Amino acid sequence: MDSVAHTQKNKDVIDVLLVDDEKGYLDVLSNRLSRRFIHSTKAFSGTQALQILRKKDFDVIVLDLKMEDMGGIEVLKIIKKMAPELPVIILTGHGSQTAAKEGIELGAFDYLSKPCELTDLIKKIKQACGKTSDMLDTPE
Amino acid sequence: MMTTSPTEREIFYQALTIRIRILIMIVSFFPMLLTTGILFYKFNQLYTEKMQTHTLELVQKHSLEIDTFLLEKLGNIRYVARQFDNNQPPSAFLKYHLENLRNEYGDVFTDLGLVNQNGIQFAYEGPFKLENADYSLAHWFINATQRPYYISDVFTGLRGYPHFIISIRIASADVNYILRATVNFGAFNSLVENIHIGKTGIAFIINTKGQLQTKKEISLNRAFVSFITDPRNYDDNETVFTRQQDDITGKKYLCVASMLKHINWLMVFRQDINDAFSELWKTQILTLICFIAGCIAILSVAFILPKSIVRRLSAADEKNEAMNQQVVESGRLATIGELAAGIAHEINNPVAIMIEEAGWMEDLLEEEESEGTKNMDEFKRSLKQINTQGKRCKEITHKLLSFARKNDSTTNDVQINDTIMEIVSLTAQMAKYNNVLIKTILNKNIPYIRISPSEMQQVILNLINNAIDAMEKTGGTITIETKISQIEANHLVITIEDDGPGIPKNNLDRIFDPFFTTKPVGKGTGLGLSICYGIIQKMGGKIDVNSQVGVGTRFRIWIPFQEETKKSI
């Protein structure tokens, strides 16, 4: 995680890994984020996300909970083993607070419900990579 | 019981009541009748036997006494007869012996006399002037001449007083006299007269012709006399036990007769049956009263107990059924919840894409703005509208999801005001349709309570829905208020009040009963309020209802909270 902190200090662009099986959503989200100086990589399944993560470091991961091949919670557990300090924001369309709370307990930074305001998402991303030590103070 | 109709259920319970009733009666009556019957019969038998034995003993004892008396007196006179000396003047002889007898036995003997074979009393010692009296035709004299000794029946004779005679024949070579002694009737009579048993038991003596030998004025019918004087009726004890009915008074008597040994007399004991058996009859009446009381007790139990059992059973069945229905209802709600959650999730994703795409278009339009397009403003408005409507969809799906995920009975710290607001927003559309306004007066200081949010939601939703249903024709206002109870310590109170048509008083008492509904068939199960009642009870709270026809209805729910939970926010 030292490398992430280092990266954060040295470049303005934030590197985000977006994980969701809704291709249409990822495409438009990625486009919109890039216009706001957030570089994103898209993974359309949990498996793909883990593959990408092995090759490249990211500042933040935005993770959907309900995916076809592998559930978001399962992916989160593996990510937390691979890079325990890497902040993960859960973005779920299920609206289930129970699952989201489980995610937080497993080490997720925070969660948002789909559809969400882009500004909220960006705010969370910035908080996650800039103020990871104060994460508990962060409101929803 | 689950699938039967109320009428069938009623018939079942009635049949069950009757079955239990019959069973109780058989099980209770049979042993009681048997025991009472056996005891009654045995007691009667034993009492009668005991009483007869007692009476027999008494009669035998007194018969023996009288026999002894007569034998003794006969012995006395026989002794006097042996002392007779023809050389001695007869008057001096009689005087000497009468004096001796009187000295010895008091005035048992009234007089003594010597009668020659012609029946002439040639010598006499006594208070009457009977010297030379002629007894040749007297019944006693005829009998006395034929046997060594003779005891006569009681008769009045020449002197005009009742008496009887003991006579001894003195027969030797030169004399053939009869020594006769008169026994004082009073002395003899007192032997019998003093016998008493119970209140009415008396004794008397009769001869074989049925003539009374004692003073008592007693009427005896012929059949009775011929029965007791018939030797064939006597058993080994020389007694006979019989009953007699008085011809004049009609009274029934218990009679015991005993033959005297030395004379043809009978000692008879007679007691009024009512008196003789009075103790037995008292006992019988007491037994009968006890038996009747037992019957009444059994009948009361047989009528009351089955009803009470069946009522409890029916209540338990109803409760069970209500619980089953509640399970079904909960299951149904859970299924709806799962379905809603699925749909919401499916909608959320496309809506999210829609919103993001609109956002993306806005992003792109920002670049175009400098060039200026004719319809730029309209594009922006339209995109904004897409965004707004997308958010609206999000709100709807979130409400659905919120409803679905709370549909379980796991407890949580709940701010009741939030729950109320959620339900108000869910029911707002329906209320609006029915021209009903929902007002909330929510106290912000009420504490969190540890309950199942889903169940609480169900209760409030049910009450609001009922209020809206009641006012669907007229419209009106529902006021929901939360506050800390002033009546119950550490309770918060939720009041849901409407100004609808109100509930009639006779329905008000049954409003929380399972299956009680005033809604048309198929519209209401009659379980809603009963389930609400159950839920509030489970939470340790209580629910009540006040209603006035034409004014409105008010439900109040009290839920307990703990002081600590106030802070555990």
XYZ file of C-alpha atoms in Angstrom:
709
model
C 0.000 0.000 0.000
C 3.030 2.206 0.355
C 3.215 2.236 -3.401
C -0.359 3.548 -3.635
C 0.339 6.311 -1.153
C 3.449 7.135 -3.078
C 1.510 7.191 -6.375
C -1.107 9.427 -4.794
C 1.457 11.975 -3.837
C 3.125 12.074 -7.224
C 0.331 12.285 -9.690
C -2.982 14.169 -9.998
C -4.825 11.439 -11.803
C -6.456 8.873 -9.582
C -6.419 5.306 -10.839
C -9.665 3.513 -10.204
C -10.704 -0.053 -10.976
C -14.438 -0.247 -11.740
C -15.929 -3.717 -11.269
C -19.497 -4.360 -12.523
C -21.128 -6.819 -14.911
C -23.251 -4.020 -16.411
C -21.125 -3.055 -19.373
C -23.272 -0.092 -20.326
C -22.949 1.365 -16.858
C -19.188 0.948 -16.690
C -18.700 2.503 -20.105
C -20.566 5.695 -19.327
C -19.190 5.917 -15.780
C -15.653 5.483 -17.059
C -16.166 8.239 -19.653
C -17.598 10.624 -17.095
C -14.817 9.938 -14.568
C -12.094 10.454 -17.133
C -13.462 13.938 -17.815
C -12.935 14.613 -14.122
C -9.332 13.448 -14.097
C -10.019 10.064 -12.706
C -8.538 7.300 -14.744
C -10.517 4.134 -14.632
C -10.020 0.564 -15.709
C -13.125 -1.555 -16.322
C -13.588 -5.126 -15.168
C -16.859 -6.800 -16.170
C -16.607 -9.647 -13.695
C -15.016 -10.480 -10.384
C -12.541 -12.846 -12.016
C -11.454 -10.224 -14.531
C -11.032 -7.686 -11.748
C -8.706 -9.986 -9.825
C -6.687 -10.674 -12.978
C -6.257 -6.945 -13.650
C -5.412 -6.312 -10.027
C -2.543 -8.814 -10.165
C -0.972 -6.852 -13.014
C -1.561 -3.286 -11.944
C -1.878 -1.142 -8.810
C -4.940 1.036 -8.245
C -5.765 3.830 -5.845
C -9.377 2.772 -5.313
C -11.666 -0.066 -6.361
C -15.357 0.548 -7.020
C -17.075 -2.831 -6.650
C -20.579 -4.026 -7.473
C -21.964 -6.634 -5.083
C -24.175 -8.684 -7.370
C -22.327 -10.151 -10.305
C -22.887 -13.295 -12.284
C -19.615 -15.211 -11.931
C -18.450 -14.189 -8.484
C -20.237 -12.185 -5.799
C -18.843 -8.810 -4.764
C -18.341 -9.938 -1.148
C -16.234 -12.865 -2.313
C -14.143 -10.585 -4.545
C -13.740 -8.164 -1.628
C -12.410 -10.929 0.610
C -9.788 -11.874 -1.992
C -8.802 -8.219 -2.627
C -8.410 -7.708 1.131
C -6.022 -10.681 1.192
C -4.083 -9.432 -1.829
C -3.872 -5.775 -0.803
C -5.286 -5.202 2.662
C -4.833 -1.431 2.533
C -6.409 -0.899 -0.892
C -9.680 1.049 -0.375
C -12.795 -0.560 -1.842
C -16.032 1.360 -2.358
C -19.092 -0.839 -2.690
C -21.584 0.317 -5.283
C -24.660 -1.807 -5.259
C -27.968 -1.818 -7.054
C -29.429 -4.256 -4.547
C -29.918 -1.598 -1.953
C -29.355 -4.149 0.779
C -27.804 -2.498 3.753
C -27.121 -5.916 5.260
C -24.789 -6.914 2.429
C -23.204 -3.447 2.369
C -22.667 -3.559 6.125
C -21.081 -6.987 5.747
C -18.781 -5.419 3.192
C -17.794 -2.656 5.616
C -17.104 -5.276 8.272
C -14.839 -7.091 5.827
C -12.835 -3.903 5.328
C -14.633 -1.976 2.567
C -14.147 1.780 2.790
C -17.790 2.722 2.292
C -20.810 1.933 0.180
C -23.150 3.731 -2.215
C -26.479 2.689 -3.693
C -27.102 2.674 -7.416
C -28.107 4.966 -9.031
C -25.909 7.500 -7.279
C -24.845 11.037 -7.929
C -21.529 11.178 -9.747
C -20.378 13.906 -7.405
C -21.013 11.623 -4.431
C -18.993 8.859 -6.005
C -16.094 11.168 -6.821
C -16.214 12.558 -3.304
C -15.983 9.049 -1.868
C -13.154 8.110 -4.260
C -11.174 11.160 -3.261
C -11.802 10.536 0.419
C -10.727 6.918 -0.005
C -7.412 7.643 -1.593
C -6.646 10.869 0.218
C -7.924 10.323 3.743
C -7.867 6.587 4.274
C -6.899 6.976 7.920
C -10.046 8.982 8.695
C -12.364 6.640 6.930
C -14.520 5.998 9.988
C -15.464 9.652 10.239
C -16.760 9.660 6.705
C -20.513 10.010 6.487
C -22.420 7.864 4.035
C -59.888 -27.929 12.013
C -58.019 -25.695 9.631
C -60.166 -26.234 6.606
C -63.595 -26.428 8.244
C -66.179 -23.690 8.086
C -67.372 -21.898 11.247
C -70.664 -23.872 11.182
C -68.884 -27.209 10.920
C -66.558 -26.112 13.687
C -69.562 -25.188 15.838
C -71.123 -28.617 15.224
C -67.817 -30.309 16.036
C -67.502 -28.421 19.315
C -71.126 -29.178 20.215
C -70.623 -32.893 19.545
C -67.410 -32.791 21.566
C -69.216 -31.082 24.453
C -71.914 -33.763 24.432
C -69.341 -36.575 24.246
C -67.390 -35.228 27.217
C -70.645 -34.659 29.108
C -71.844 -38.239 28.559
C -68.449 -39.612 29.504
C -68.350 -37.611 32.735
C -71.856 -38.781 33.622
C -71.133 -42.457 32.930
C -67.812 -42.431 34.737
C -69.256 -40.597 37.748
C -72.770 -42.037 38.024
C -71.927 -45.697 37.601
C -69.568 -46.060 40.601
C -71.714 -43.731 42.705
C -74.906 -45.676 42.011
C -73.153 -48.972 42.637
C -71.536 -47.840 45.887
C -74.662 -46.139 47.204
C -76.848 -49.104 46.232
C -74.610 -51.679 47.918
C -74.169 -49.571 51.044
C -77.878 -48.832 51.196
C -78.850 -52.496 50.890
C -76.206 -53.804 53.270
C -76.882 -51.152 55.875
C -80.622 -51.882 55.772
C -80.026 -55.569 56.165
C -77.551 -55.169 59.008
C -79.640 -52.606 60.850
C -82.791 -54.715 60.609
C -80.923 -57.803 61.766
C -79.344 -55.956 64.653
C -82.611 -54.435 65.738
C -84.395 -57.778 65.596
C -81.658 -59.451 67.591
C -81.782 -56.741 70.199
C -85.550 -56.948 70.516
C -85.498 -60.725 70.647
C -82.948 -60.692 73.414
C -85.042 -58.234 75.353
C -88.222 -60.235 74.977
C -86.495 -63.474 75.887
C -84.982 -61.900 78.947
C -88.314 -60.567 80.167
C -90.097 -63.816 79.306
C -87.577 -65.586 81.454
C -88.173 -63.148 84.284
C -91.923 -63.706 84.167
C -91.456 -67.442 83.888
C -89.170 -67.338 86.883
C -91.682 -65.247 88.802
C -94.496 -67.665 88.101
C -92.322 -70.696 88.820
C -91.224 -69.204 92.108
C -94.787 -68.419 93.156
C -95.870 -71.883 92.134
C -93.000 -73.301 94.210
C -94.118 -71.248 97.192
C -97.657 -72.539 97.069
C -96.456 -76.063 96.421
C -94.350 -75.799 99.610
C -97.339 -74.547 101.551
C -99.405 -77.488 100.224
C -96.773 -79.951 101.419
C -96.969 -78.471 104.913
C -100.680 -79.201 105.061
C -101.685 -81.313 108.052
C -105.218 -82.464 108.273
C -105.033 -82.406 112.055
C -104.355 -78.741 112.137
C -107.303 -76.315 111.840
C -107.321 -75.171 108.200
C -107.850 -71.493 109.062
C -104.849 -71.458 111.356
C -102.789 -73.211 108.685
C -103.767 -70.643 106.023
C -103.249 -67.688 108.329
C -99.846 -68.880 109.416
C -98.623 -69.418 105.842
C -100.150 -66.293 104.352
C -98.384 -64.292 107.026
C -95.146 -66.055 106.221
C -95.545 -65.415 102.492
C -96.353 -61.765 103.072
C -93.374 -61.397 105.330
C -91.192 -62.920 102.646
C -92.618 -61.433 99.419
C -94.718 -58.461 100.429
C -98.249 -58.333 99.066
C -97.665 -60.624 96.101
C -100.181 -63.052 97.485
C -103.577 -61.568 98.240
C -105.170 -64.539 99.883
C -105.086 -68.322 100.422
C -108.003 -70.748 100.390
C -108.769 -74.436 100.663
C -111.447 -75.802 98.380
C -112.949 -79.250 98.777
C -113.705 -81.570 95.897
C -117.196 -80.112 95.549
C -115.834 -76.699 94.825
C -116.691 -75.220 98.200
C -114.005 -73.066 99.765
C -114.214 -74.373 103.282
C -111.309 -72.364 104.613
C -110.141 -68.859 103.544
C -107.547 -66.366 104.705
C -107.535 -62.942 103.066
C -109.170 -59.526 102.820
C -112.397 -60.737 101.173
C -115.264 -62.654 102.646
C -115.049 -65.705 100.518
C -115.509 -68.477 103.035
C -117.806 -71.156 101.675
C -117.700 -69.610 98.235
C -118.764 -72.071 95.610
C -116.239 -72.583 92.824
C -117.694 -75.798 91.512
C -118.508 -74.157 88.187
C -115.475 -71.896 87.998
C -113.240 -72.536 85.058
C -110.113 -72.572 87.174
C -111.568 -75.113 89.558
C -112.468 -77.534 86.781
C -108.913 -77.258 85.426
C -107.340 -77.476 88.875
C -109.081 -80.762 89.689
C -107.625 -82.359 86.575
C -103.888 -81.658 87.183
C -101.450 -81.410 90.094
C -101.090 -77.647 89.762
C -102.726 -74.958 87.696
C -102.212 -71.281 86.994
C -105.358 -69.595 85.771
C -105.810 -66.756 83.309
C -106.474 -63.298 84.676
C -110.122 -62.830 85.508
C -112.286 -60.693 87.774
C -114.299 -63.508 89.410
C -116.397 -63.072 92.527
C -114.363 -60.183 93.942
C -114.690 -57.965 90.905
C -110.901 -57.210 90.536
C -108.569 -58.704 87.984
C -106.461 -61.457 89.464
C -105.228 -64.945 88.732
C -104.993 -68.067 90.722
C -102.258 -70.600 91.462
C -103.721 -73.839 92.664
C -102.172 -77.058 94.005
C -104.049 -80.285 94.442
C -103.583 -81.857 97.886
C -104.497 -85.469 97.468
C -103.889 -88.086 100.087
C -105.702 -91.080 101.485
C -108.041 -89.050 103.572
C -108.220 -85.670 101.888
C -108.735 -84.330 98.357
C -108.488 -80.574 98.544
C -107.257 -77.801 96.367
C -105.014 -75.115 97.861
C -105.522 -71.924 95.981
C -103.611 -68.650 96.206
C -104.556 -65.374 94.569
C -101.631 -63.458 93.095
C -101.832 -59.719 93.384
C -102.368 -58.572 89.812
C -100.667 -55.216 90.429
C -97.399 -56.860 91.452
C -97.444 -59.105 88.397
C -98.519 -56.359 86.059
C -95.665 -54.081 87.101
C -93.194 -56.712 85.840
C -94.455 -56.164 82.310
C -95.579 -52.587 82.477
C -92.082 -51.305 83.193
C -90.657 -52.649 79.952
C -90.074 -49.830 77.448
C -88.057 -49.570 74.277
C -87.771 -46.368 72.301
C -90.683 -43.984 72.507
C -93.467 -46.406 71.688
C -92.184 -49.852 72.605
C -94.463 -51.631 75.131
C -94.853 -55.187 76.416
C -97.979 -57.134 77.348
C -99.107 -60.690 77.978
C -101.961 -62.514 76.301
C -103.356 -65.987 76.661
C -103.765 -68.373 73.774
C -107.200 -66.957 73.028
C -105.720 -63.531 72.543
C -107.102 -62.172 75.810
C -104.923 -59.604 77.527
C -103.411 -60.705 80.808
C -101.965 -57.315 81.667
C -103.503 -53.920 82.116
C -102.753 -52.306 78.745
C -105.660 -51.234 76.557
C -104.546 -52.730 73.284
C -106.582 -53.795 70.320
C -105.371 -56.937 68.596
C -106.757 -58.246 65.348
C -107.609 -61.882 64.913
C -105.146 -62.687 62.197
C -102.362 -61.410 64.386
C -103.511 -63.394 67.369
C -103.959 -66.588 65.395
C -100.487 -66.106 63.892
C -98.659 -65.584 67.126
C -100.552 -68.308 68.923
C -99.819 -70.886 66.245
C -96.933 -73.035 67.573
C -95.835 -73.799 64.006
C -94.665 -70.232 63.584
C -92.200 -70.450 66.441
C -88.575 -71.072 65.824
C -86.026 -72.658 68.144
C -85.927 -69.607 70.393
C -89.625 -69.934 70.977
C -90.139 -66.468 69.598
C -91.943 -65.162 66.577
C -91.255 -61.988 64.695
C -94.115 -60.334 62.859
C -95.784 -57.095 61.926
C -99.216 -55.966 62.850
C -101.479 -53.215 61.597
C -103.903 -51.680 64.022
C -107.444 -52.026 62.688
C -108.587 -48.768 64.199
C -105.669 -46.396 63.889
C -104.074 -48.068 60.871
C -100.659 -47.806 62.552
C -98.111 -50.436 61.751
C -96.284 -52.234 64.508
C -93.331 -54.479 64.809
C -94.213 -57.355 67.139
C -92.210 -60.055 68.875
C -93.980 -62.796 70.778
C -92.504 -65.372 73.109
C -94.225 -68.377 74.659
C -93.987 -68.649 78.447
C -92.905 -72.075 79.580
C -95.075 -72.771 82.605
C -98.329 -71.288 81.443
C -100.131 -70.916 78.138
C -99.408 -67.254 77.951
C -97.466 -65.215 75.438
C -95.255 -62.345 76.200
C -95.631 -59.821 73.357
C -93.467 -56.851 72.620
C -94.849 -54.233 70.261
C -93.263 -51.088 68.843
C -94.453 -48.587 66.281
C -92.573 -49.281 63.028
C -91.928 -45.580 62.551
C -90.273 -45.522 65.963
C -88.436 -48.833 65.571
C -86.890 -47.894 62.263
C -86.642 -44.150 62.808
C -82.838 -44.176 63.002
C -82.640 -46.340 59.912
C -84.963 -44.067 58.027
C -83.053 -40.999 59.138
C -79.898 -42.599 57.801
C -81.697 -43.547 54.597
C -82.915 -39.979 54.110
C -79.407 -38.674 54.789
C -77.991 -41.138 52.245
C -80.632 -40.078 49.753
C -79.820 -36.393 50.304
C -76.123 -37.139 49.837
C -76.933 -39.111 46.702
C -79.070 -36.302 45.265
C -76.387 -33.748 46.161
C -73.835 -35.980 44.423
C -76.100 -36.217 41.372
C -76.527 -32.451 41.291
C -72.759 -31.999 41.615
C -72.102 -34.496 38.817
C -74.724 -32.886 36.594
C -73.297 -29.431 37.265
C -69.802 -30.629 36.474
C -71.091 -32.502 33.427
C -72.725 -29.338 32.157
C -70.152 -26.732 33.117
C -66.815 -28.517 32.678
C -67.206 -29.687 29.047
C -68.341 -26.201 28.047
C -65.323 -24.662 29.698
C -62.962 -27.276 28.211
C -64.410 -26.868 24.743
C -64.327 -23.083 25.071
C -60.633 -23.241 25.955
C -60.024 -25.738 23.197
C -61.841 -23.572 20.711
C -59.874 -20.511 21.859
C -56.634 -22.478 21.538
C -57.679 -23.662 18.073
C -58.511 -20.147 17.035
C -55.235 -18.860 18.390
C -53.414 -21.641 16.629
C -55.217 -20.898 13.426
C -54.497 -17.199 13.797
C -50.839 -18.048 14.308
C -50.861 -20.303 11.269
C -52.484 -17.537 9.275
C -49.879 -15.163 10.614
C -47.156 -17.513 9.440
C -48.821 -17.749 6.045
C -49.235 -13.979 5.973
C -45.607 -13.444 6.972
C -44.525 -15.959 4.381
C -46.592 -14.180 1.760
C -45.121 -10.845 2.741
C -41.628 -12.332 2.658
C -42.250 -13.664 -0.839
C -43.556 -10.299 -1.967
C -40.500 -8.726 -0.346
C -38.109 -11.026 -2.194
C -39.894 -10.363 -5.451
C -39.789 -6.615 -4.832
C -36.098 -6.785 -4.008
C -35.390 -8.654 -7.248
C -37.379 -6.211 -9.335
C -35.839 -3.219 -7.589
C -32.367 -4.516 -8.299
C -33.185 -5.188 -11.901
C -34.595 -1.678 -12.288
C -31.784 0.034 -10.402
C -29.137 -0.986 -12.916
C -30.868 0.326 -16.065
C -31.944 3.460 -14.178
C -28.352 3.999 -13.104
C -27.201 3.672 -16.703
C -29.967 6.052 -17.822
C -28.946 8.668 -15.292
C -25.279 8.288 -16.067
C -25.956 8.483 -19.814
C -27.949 11.665 -19.270
C -25.086 12.973 -17.166
C -22.655 12.018 -19.895
C -24.754 13.939 -22.415
C -24.707 16.937 -20.108
C -20.932 16.611 -19.910
C -20.699 16.562 -23.660
C -23.133 19.424 -24.084
C -20.910 21.561 -21.897
C -18.284 21.326 -24.634
C -20.844 22.293 -27.269
C -22.115 25.233 -25.290
C -19.542 27.680 -26.588
C -20.665 27.044 -30.169
C -24.278 27.757 -29.180
C -27.078 25.614 -30.449
C -30.659 26.583 -31.029
C -32.113 23.829 -28.905
C -29.409 23.827 -26.248
C -31.717 24.962 -23.467
C -34.325 22.394 -24.390
C -31.630 19.631 -24.399
C -30.521 20.689 -20.971
C -34.062 20.763 -19.646
C -34.789 17.349 -21.092
C -31.615 15.840 -19.624
C -32.398 17.348 -16.277
C -35.851 15.829 -16.488
C -34.358 12.397 -17.276
C -32.125 12.830 -14.242
C -35.024 13.877 -12.003
C -37.228 11.028 -13.135
C -34.377 8.577 -12.713
C -33.956 9.726 -9.144
C -37.676 9.292 -8.649
C -37.364 5.707 -9.828
C -34.521 5.249 -7.391
C -36.660 6.489 -4.527
C -39.426 4.058 -5.441
C -37.114 1.089 -5.699
C -35.407 2.051 -2.446
C -38.724 2.122 -0.637
C -39.567 -1.280 -2.032
C -36.203 -2.642 -0.993
C -36.520 -1.091 2.398
C -39.909 -2.745 2.875
C -38.594 -6.080 1.702
C -35.501 -6.206 3.831
C -37.368 -5.236 6.996
C -39.854 -8.057 6.627
C -38.444 -10.227 9.328
C -38.798 -10.493 13.079
C -35.179 -9.821 14.007
C -35.052 -7.043 16.562
C -33.122 -3.870 16.139
C -32.857 -0.437 17.685
C -35.536 1.478 15.855
C -36.419 5.130 15.745
C -40.167 4.812 15.462
C -40.543 8.212 13.785
C -38.488 6.950 10.825
C -40.643 3.849 10.534
C -43.781 5.989 10.570
C -42.432 8.337 7.914
C -41.511 5.403 5.678
C -45.017 3.998 5.921
C -46.622 7.383 5.445
C -44.685 7.814 2.206
C -45.655 4.286 1.116
C -49.327 4.884 1.760
C -49.387 8.531 0.624
C -50.511 7.640 -2.873
C -53.376 5.457 -1.698
C -54.416 8.098 0.843
C -54.443 10.742 -1.856
C -56.633 8.532 -4.029
C -59.157 8.250 -1.240
C -59.033 11.910 -0.421
C -57.378 11.201 2.922
C -54.770 13.474 4.435
C -52.128 11.948 6.677
C -50.794 14.333 9.324
C -47.860 13.511 11.565
C -47.007 15.025 14.925
C -43.772 13.259 15.776
C -41.865 14.012 18.944
C -38.195 14.161 18.016
C -37.057 13.307 21.538
C -38.543 9.846 21.688
C -35.941 7.181 22.338
C -34.921 4.267 20.175
C -36.737 1.052 20.932
C -35.508 -2.504 20.456
C -38.154 -4.165 18.311
C -38.561 -5.864 14.969
C -38.864 -2.985 12.475
C -40.700 -5.210 10.063
C -43.366 -6.162 12.598
C -43.803 -2.572 13.748
C -44.155 -1.541 10.147
C -46.810 -4.199 9.669
C -48.784 -2.893 12.676
C -48.723 0.765 11.639
C -49.365 -0.050 7.991
C -52.343 -2.132 9.007
C -53.834 0.637 11.150
C -53.315 3.274 8.443
C -54.778 0.991 5.773
C -57.813 0.283 7.971
C -58.321 4.021 8.529
C -58.051 4.732 4.805
C -60.481 1.876 4.051
C -62.943 3.287 6.580
C -62.792 6.734 4.996
C -62.672 5.691 1.343
C -66.104 7.161 0.658
C -65.969 10.250 2.813
C -62.314 11.159 2.905
C -60.806 12.633 6.038
C -57.677 13.051 8.083
C -55.429 10.544 9.769
C -53.283 11.988 12.546
C -50.271 10.025 13.693
C -48.617 11.191 16.855
C -45.660 9.909 18.802
C -44.709 10.935 22.310
C -43.441 9.640 25.620
C -46.307 8.249 27.648
C -47.445 10.234 30.656
C -49.462 7.293 31.965
C -47.044 4.378 31.632
C -43.497 4.917 32.848
C -40.777 4.203 30.271
C -43.259 3.727 27.459
C -43.654 5.633 24.264
C -47.084 5.963 22.794
C -48.095 6.026 19.140
C -51.556 7.407 18.461
C -53.247 6.823 15.130
C -56.474 8.750 14.964
C -58.963 9.249 12.168
C -62.140 11.273 11.787
C -63.904 8.503 9.903
C -67.305 6.905 10.576
C -66.203 5.223 13.829
C -66.819 1.673 15.061
C -70.159 0.609 16.655
C -69.822 -0.353 20.313
C -70.756 -4.020 19.852
C -68.026 -4.436 17.233
C -65.480 -2.603 19.354
C -65.252 -5.418 21.919
C -64.450 -7.983 19.258
C -62.153 -5.882 17.136
C -58.981 -7.743 18.128
C -60.604 -11.188 17.816
C -59.229 -13.378 15.060
C -61.482 -13.642 11.979
C -63.619 -10.729 13.073
C -64.178 -8.472 10.111
C -66.817 -6.071 8.885
C -65.332 -5.967 5.422
C -67.107 -7.802 2.582
C -66.258 -11.490 2.009
C -62.929 -11.815 0.252
C -61.744 -8.349 1.162
C -60.626 -8.777 4.735
C -59.373 -11.860 6.548
C -60.226 -10.464 9.969
C -56.673 -11.224 10.995
C -54.993 -7.851 10.612
C -55.810 -6.399 14.023
C -55.498 -9.738 15.752
C -51.979 -10.074 14.337
C -51.244 -6.463 15.380
C -52.445 -7.299 18.861
C -50.184 -10.363 18.952
C -47.174 -8.384 17.736
C -47.648 -5.594 20.299
C -48.129 -8.156 23.078
C -44.910 -9.861 22.013
C -43.115 -6.524 22.196
C -44.297 -6.207 25.796
C -46.547 -3.325 24.870
C -50.276 -2.859 24.650
C -52.793 -1.562 22.184
C -56.202 -0.074 22.811
C -58.975 1.452 20.787
C -61.491 4.203 21.386
C -64.188 4.967 18.914
C -67.328 6.987 18.613
C -69.713 6.533 15.742
C -69.683 9.621 13.549
C -66.674 11.124 15.321
C -63.770 8.841 14.612
C -61.473 6.131 15.905
C -58.278 6.306 17.883
C -55.770 3.484 18.293
C -53.029 3.861 20.865
C -49.950 1.685 21.069
C -47.643 1.701 24.068
C -44.170 0.277 23.601
C -41.729 -0.020 26.482
C -38.219 1.374 26.202
C -35.223 1.141 28.484
C -33.458 4.217 29.773
C -30.145 3.065 28.279
C -31.569 2.739 24.767
C -32.327 6.435 24.871
C -28.607 7.057 24.618
C -27.659 4.136 22.407
C -28.116 6.141 19.226
